[in-house]
Amino acid sequence: MSRPLLSLLRVQNFPSALADVWAGYFLHVAWGGALDLGDLGLLSLASVSLYGAGMALNDFVDFERDVKLHPRRPLPAGTLRQGDALLVTAVLLATAALAAMLVAAAPALVAVVLVVLVLAYDLGTKRHLWLGSLTMGLLRAGNLFLGLSAGLETMRPGAPLWLFPALVGMHVFLLTLLSTYEEDAFAAG
């Protein structure tokens, strides 16, 4: 894989996405679900594909802004074309949905919701303080739920499935809200 492509996808941040899906997956195991390393691998692929797609689409959408603020990123630097970013986004979103579908119906549904949230965030909600922060919180909570959803039918009844994704989502919502507010306040002078 080329260095510009790795930079576009922000592969150095993949462990953050993996941490969420793995946390969800191992909660699923702790609550009585079966450990299947094949499923964990597919969910990991889905998770990093969603993350990489979000980064590629972000750089496509923010091209004009990045020319000024991040001229060394692959698109403004000219090491990748904008069409490359769109193609990578489409391939990775499809990969995420397919990988989750190979695990079970529930993760496939979660992945489709996450695809919609990635598109919503990059194409619009990130430009709004509250809505963008909410979307980012839902993305991170959904990524954790992606792992958790691997064996919904095999987990013990009464497991608090919503609790950990909700806590992660609230945490990320607040962090995103504060950092966006701080960035906007700094830009305003």
Tab-separated table of C-alpha atoms in Angstrom:
chain	number	residue	atom	x	y	z
A	1	MET	CA	0.000	0.000	0.000
A	2	SER	CA	1.359	3.432	-0.855
A	3	ARG	CA	2.383	5.910	1.814
A	4	PRO	CA	-0.094	8.572	0.578
A	5	LEU	CA	-2.948	6.065	0.824
A	6	LEU	CA	-1.920	5.052	4.340
A	7	SER	CA	-1.804	8.731	5.255
A	8	LEU	CA	-5.251	9.364	3.730
A	9	LEU	CA	-6.736	6.524	5.792
A	10	ARG	CA	-4.935	7.645	8.989
A	11	VAL	CA	-3.864	4.062	9.690
A	12	GLN	CA	-1.969	5.231	12.761
A	13	ASN	CA	-5.398	5.796	14.369
A	14	PHE	CA	-6.793	2.344	13.543
A	15	PRO	CA	-6.051	1.045	17.072
A	16	SER	CA	-8.643	3.507	18.399
A	17	ALA	CA	-11.337	1.981	16.186
A	18	LEU	CA	-10.165	-1.522	17.010
A	19	ALA	CA	-10.314	-0.815	20.739
A	20	ASP	CA	-14.032	-0.021	20.500
A	21	VAL	CA	-15.053	-3.028	18.430
A	22	TRP	CA	-12.864	-5.363	20.503
A	23	ALA	CA	-14.301	-4.000	23.753
A	24	GLY	CA	-17.781	-4.713	22.420
A	25	TYR	CA	-16.789	-8.135	21.207
A	26	PHE	CA	-15.235	-9.172	24.510
A	27	LEU	CA	-18.280	-7.858	26.398
A	28	HIS	CA	-20.309	-10.161	24.159
A	29	VAL	CA	-18.027	-13.046	25.186
A	30	ALA	CA	-18.190	-12.071	28.881
A	31	TRP	CA	-21.986	-12.111	28.705
A	32	GLY	CA	-22.089	-15.643	27.365
A	33	GLY	CA	-21.364	-15.237	23.659
A	34	ALA	CA	-18.994	-17.621	21.912
A	35	LEU	CA	-15.415	-16.587	21.143
A	36	ASP	CA	-14.827	-16.881	17.404
A	37	LEU	CA	-11.563	-15.363	16.177
A	38	GLY	CA	-12.829	-15.434	12.600
A	39	ASP	CA	-15.773	-13.246	13.565
A	40	LEU	CA	-13.479	-10.962	15.550
A	41	GLY	CA	-11.240	-10.606	12.493
A	42	LEU	CA	-14.186	-9.765	10.233
A	43	LEU	CA	-15.540	-7.222	12.717
A	44	SER	CA	-12.064	-5.715	13.013
A	45	LEU	CA	-11.922	-5.401	9.228
A	46	ALA	CA	-15.367	-3.770	9.235
A	47	SER	CA	-14.315	-1.343	11.954
A	48	VAL	CA	-11.078	-0.143	10.347
A	49	SER	CA	-12.805	0.000	6.956
A	50	LEU	CA	-15.437	2.340	8.384
A	51	TYR	CA	-12.755	4.456	10.025
A	52	GLY	CA	-10.618	4.650	6.882
A	53	ALA	CA	-13.648	5.460	4.739
A	54	GLY	CA	-14.554	8.278	7.089
A	55	MET	CA	-11.047	9.722	6.862
A	56	ALA	CA	-10.915	9.478	3.060
A	57	LEU	CA	-14.342	11.086	2.662
A	58	ASN	CA	-13.402	13.773	5.184
A	59	ASP	CA	-10.369	14.745	3.117
A	60	PHE	CA	-12.432	14.782	-0.070
A	61	VAL	CA	-15.077	17.022	1.489
A	62	ASP	CA	-12.538	19.311	3.185
A	63	PHE	CA	-10.198	19.622	0.202
A	64	GLU	CA	-10.398	23.435	-0.044
A	65	ARG	CA	-9.931	23.816	3.711
A	66	ASP	CA	-7.013	21.376	3.716
A	67	VAL	CA	-5.249	23.266	0.925
A	68	LYS	CA	-4.829	26.086	3.452
A	69	LEU	CA	-4.644	24.241	6.766
A	70	HIS	CA	-3.130	20.851	5.879
A	71	PRO	CA	-1.257	21.247	2.576
A	72	ARG	CA	0.844	18.125	3.227
A	73	ARG	CA	-2.127	15.781	3.291
A	74	PRO	CA	-2.271	13.545	0.205
A	75	LEU	CA	-5.064	15.348	-1.671
A	76	PRO	CA	-3.823	18.953	-1.363
A	77	ALA	CA	-0.236	17.775	-1.910
A	78	GLY	CA	-1.320	16.076	-5.133
A	79	THR	CA	0.001	12.624	-4.210
A	80	LEU	CA	-3.564	11.287	-4.531
A	81	ARG	CA	-6.463	12.615	-6.589
A	82	GLN	CA	-9.861	13.499	-5.176
A	83	GLY	CA	-11.378	10.720	-7.283
A	84	ASP	CA	-9.042	8.274	-5.551
A	85	ALA	CA	-10.445	9.339	-2.183
A	86	LEU	CA	-14.013	8.759	-3.361
A	87	LEU	CA	-13.157	5.347	-4.800
A	88	VAL	CA	-11.385	4.321	-1.582
A	89	THR	CA	-14.370	5.548	0.444
A	90	ALA	CA	-16.826	3.476	-1.603
A	91	VAL	CA	-14.680	0.337	-1.505
A	92	LEU	CA	-14.135	0.598	2.249
A	93	LEU	CA	-17.804	1.236	3.052
A	94	ALA	CA	-18.772	-1.809	0.972
A	95	THR	CA	-16.013	-3.861	2.633
A	96	ALA	CA	-17.303	-2.905	6.086
A	97	ALA	CA	-20.863	-3.936	5.294
A	98	LEU	CA	-19.789	-7.195	3.643
A	99	ALA	CA	-17.402	-8.177	6.447
A	100	ALA	CA	-20.116	-7.598	9.057
A	101	MET	CA	-22.648	-9.505	6.940
A	102	LEU	CA	-20.348	-12.530	6.967
A	103	VAL	CA	-20.587	-12.590	10.780
A	104	ALA	CA	-24.362	-12.382	11.274
A	105	ALA	CA	-27.451	-10.313	10.515
A	106	ALA	CA	-27.189	-8.097	13.608
A	107	PRO	CA	-23.629	-6.882	12.887
A	108	ALA	CA	-24.620	-6.356	9.252
A	109	LEU	CA	-27.469	-4.086	10.337
A	110	VAL	CA	-25.174	-2.204	12.726
A	111	ALA	CA	-22.593	-1.770	9.948
A	112	VAL	CA	-25.218	-0.361	7.578
A	113	VAL	CA	-26.267	2.149	10.237
A	114	LEU	CA	-22.595	3.057	10.721
A	115	VAL	CA	-22.157	3.546	6.954
A	116	VAL	CA	-25.083	5.996	7.011
A	117	LEU	CA	-23.596	7.796	10.024
A	118	VAL	CA	-20.163	8.096	8.347
A	119	LEU	CA	-21.803	9.636	5.290
A	120	ALA	CA	-24.001	11.928	7.401
A	121	TYR	CA	-21.067	13.130	9.476
A	122	ASP	CA	-18.684	13.878	6.626
A	123	LEU	CA	-21.304	15.280	4.270
A	124	GLY	CA	-23.026	17.572	6.723
A	125	THR	CA	-23.426	17.062	10.438
A	126	LYS	CA	-19.772	17.802	11.279
A	127	ARG	CA	-20.439	21.412	10.315
A	128	HIS	CA	-22.932	21.759	13.190
A	129	LEU	CA	-21.690	21.878	16.772
A	130	TRP	CA	-24.373	19.777	18.487
A	131	LEU	CA	-25.394	17.559	15.575
A	132	GLY	CA	-21.802	16.794	14.593
A	133	SER	CA	-20.889	15.940	18.178
A	134	LEU	CA	-23.952	13.713	18.471
A	135	THR	CA	-23.127	11.933	15.218
A	136	MET	CA	-19.539	11.316	16.333
A	137	GLY	CA	-20.797	9.929	19.654
A	138	LEU	CA	-23.191	7.628	17.802
A	139	LEU	CA	-20.383	6.465	15.516
A	140	ARG	CA	-18.133	5.484	18.396
A	141	ALA	CA	-20.991	3.896	20.360
A	142	GLY	CA	-22.065	2.064	17.207
A	143	ASN	CA	-18.549	0.755	16.655
A	144	LEU	CA	-18.564	-0.722	20.158
A	145	PHE	CA	-22.038	-2.132	19.515
A	146	LEU	CA	-20.736	-3.666	16.269
A	147	GLY	CA	-18.558	-5.959	18.356
A	148	LEU	CA	-21.260	-6.550	20.926
A	149	SER	CA	-23.813	-7.485	18.257
A	150	ALA	CA	-21.796	-10.483	17.063
A	151	GLY	CA	-23.782	-12.921	19.141
A	152	LEU	CA	-26.894	-11.225	20.430
A	153	GLU	CA	-28.817	-14.486	20.233
A	154	THR	CA	-26.246	-16.417	22.298
A	155	MET	CA	-25.758	-13.979	25.180
A	156	ARG	CA	-27.360	-14.390	28.575
A	157	PRO	CA	-30.788	-12.757	28.817
A	158	GLY	CA	-30.823	-9.522	30.779
A	159	ALA	CA	-27.307	-8.438	29.809
A	160	PRO	CA	-27.224	-4.612	29.825
A	161	LEU	CA	-26.382	-4.378	26.121
A	162	TRP	CA	-27.024	-0.666	25.867
A	163	LEU	CA	-24.966	0.438	28.883
A	164	PHE	CA	-21.384	0.422	27.568
A	165	PRO	CA	-22.152	1.780	24.087
A	166	ALA	CA	-24.235	4.525	25.722
A	167	LEU	CA	-21.396	5.477	28.068
A	168	VAL	CA	-18.857	5.532	25.234
A	169	GLY	CA	-21.247	7.527	23.049
A	170	MET	CA	-21.879	10.103	25.778
A	171	HIS	CA	-18.158	10.398	26.499
A	172	VAL	CA	-17.284	10.941	22.826
A	173	PHE	CA	-20.223	13.325	22.345
A	174	LEU	CA	-18.983	15.519	25.187
A	175	LEU	CA	-15.340	15.408	24.084
A	176	THR	CA	-16.279	16.256	20.502
A	177	LEU	CA	-18.600	19.027	21.649
A	178	LEU	CA	-15.915	20.580	23.840
A	179	SER	CA	-13.131	20.278	21.278
A	180	THR	CA	-15.314	21.682	18.480
A	181	TYR	CA	-16.477	24.545	20.677
A	182	GLU	CA	-12.875	25.244	21.666
A	183	GLU	CA	-11.744	25.167	18.021
A	184	ASP	CA	-14.598	27.481	16.954
A	185	ALA	CA	-13.874	29.897	19.816
A	186	PHE	CA	-10.163	29.959	18.888
A	187	ALA	CA	-10.966	30.576	15.199
A	188	ALA	CA	-13.295	33.456	16.135
A	189	GLY	CA	-10.403	35.100	17.969
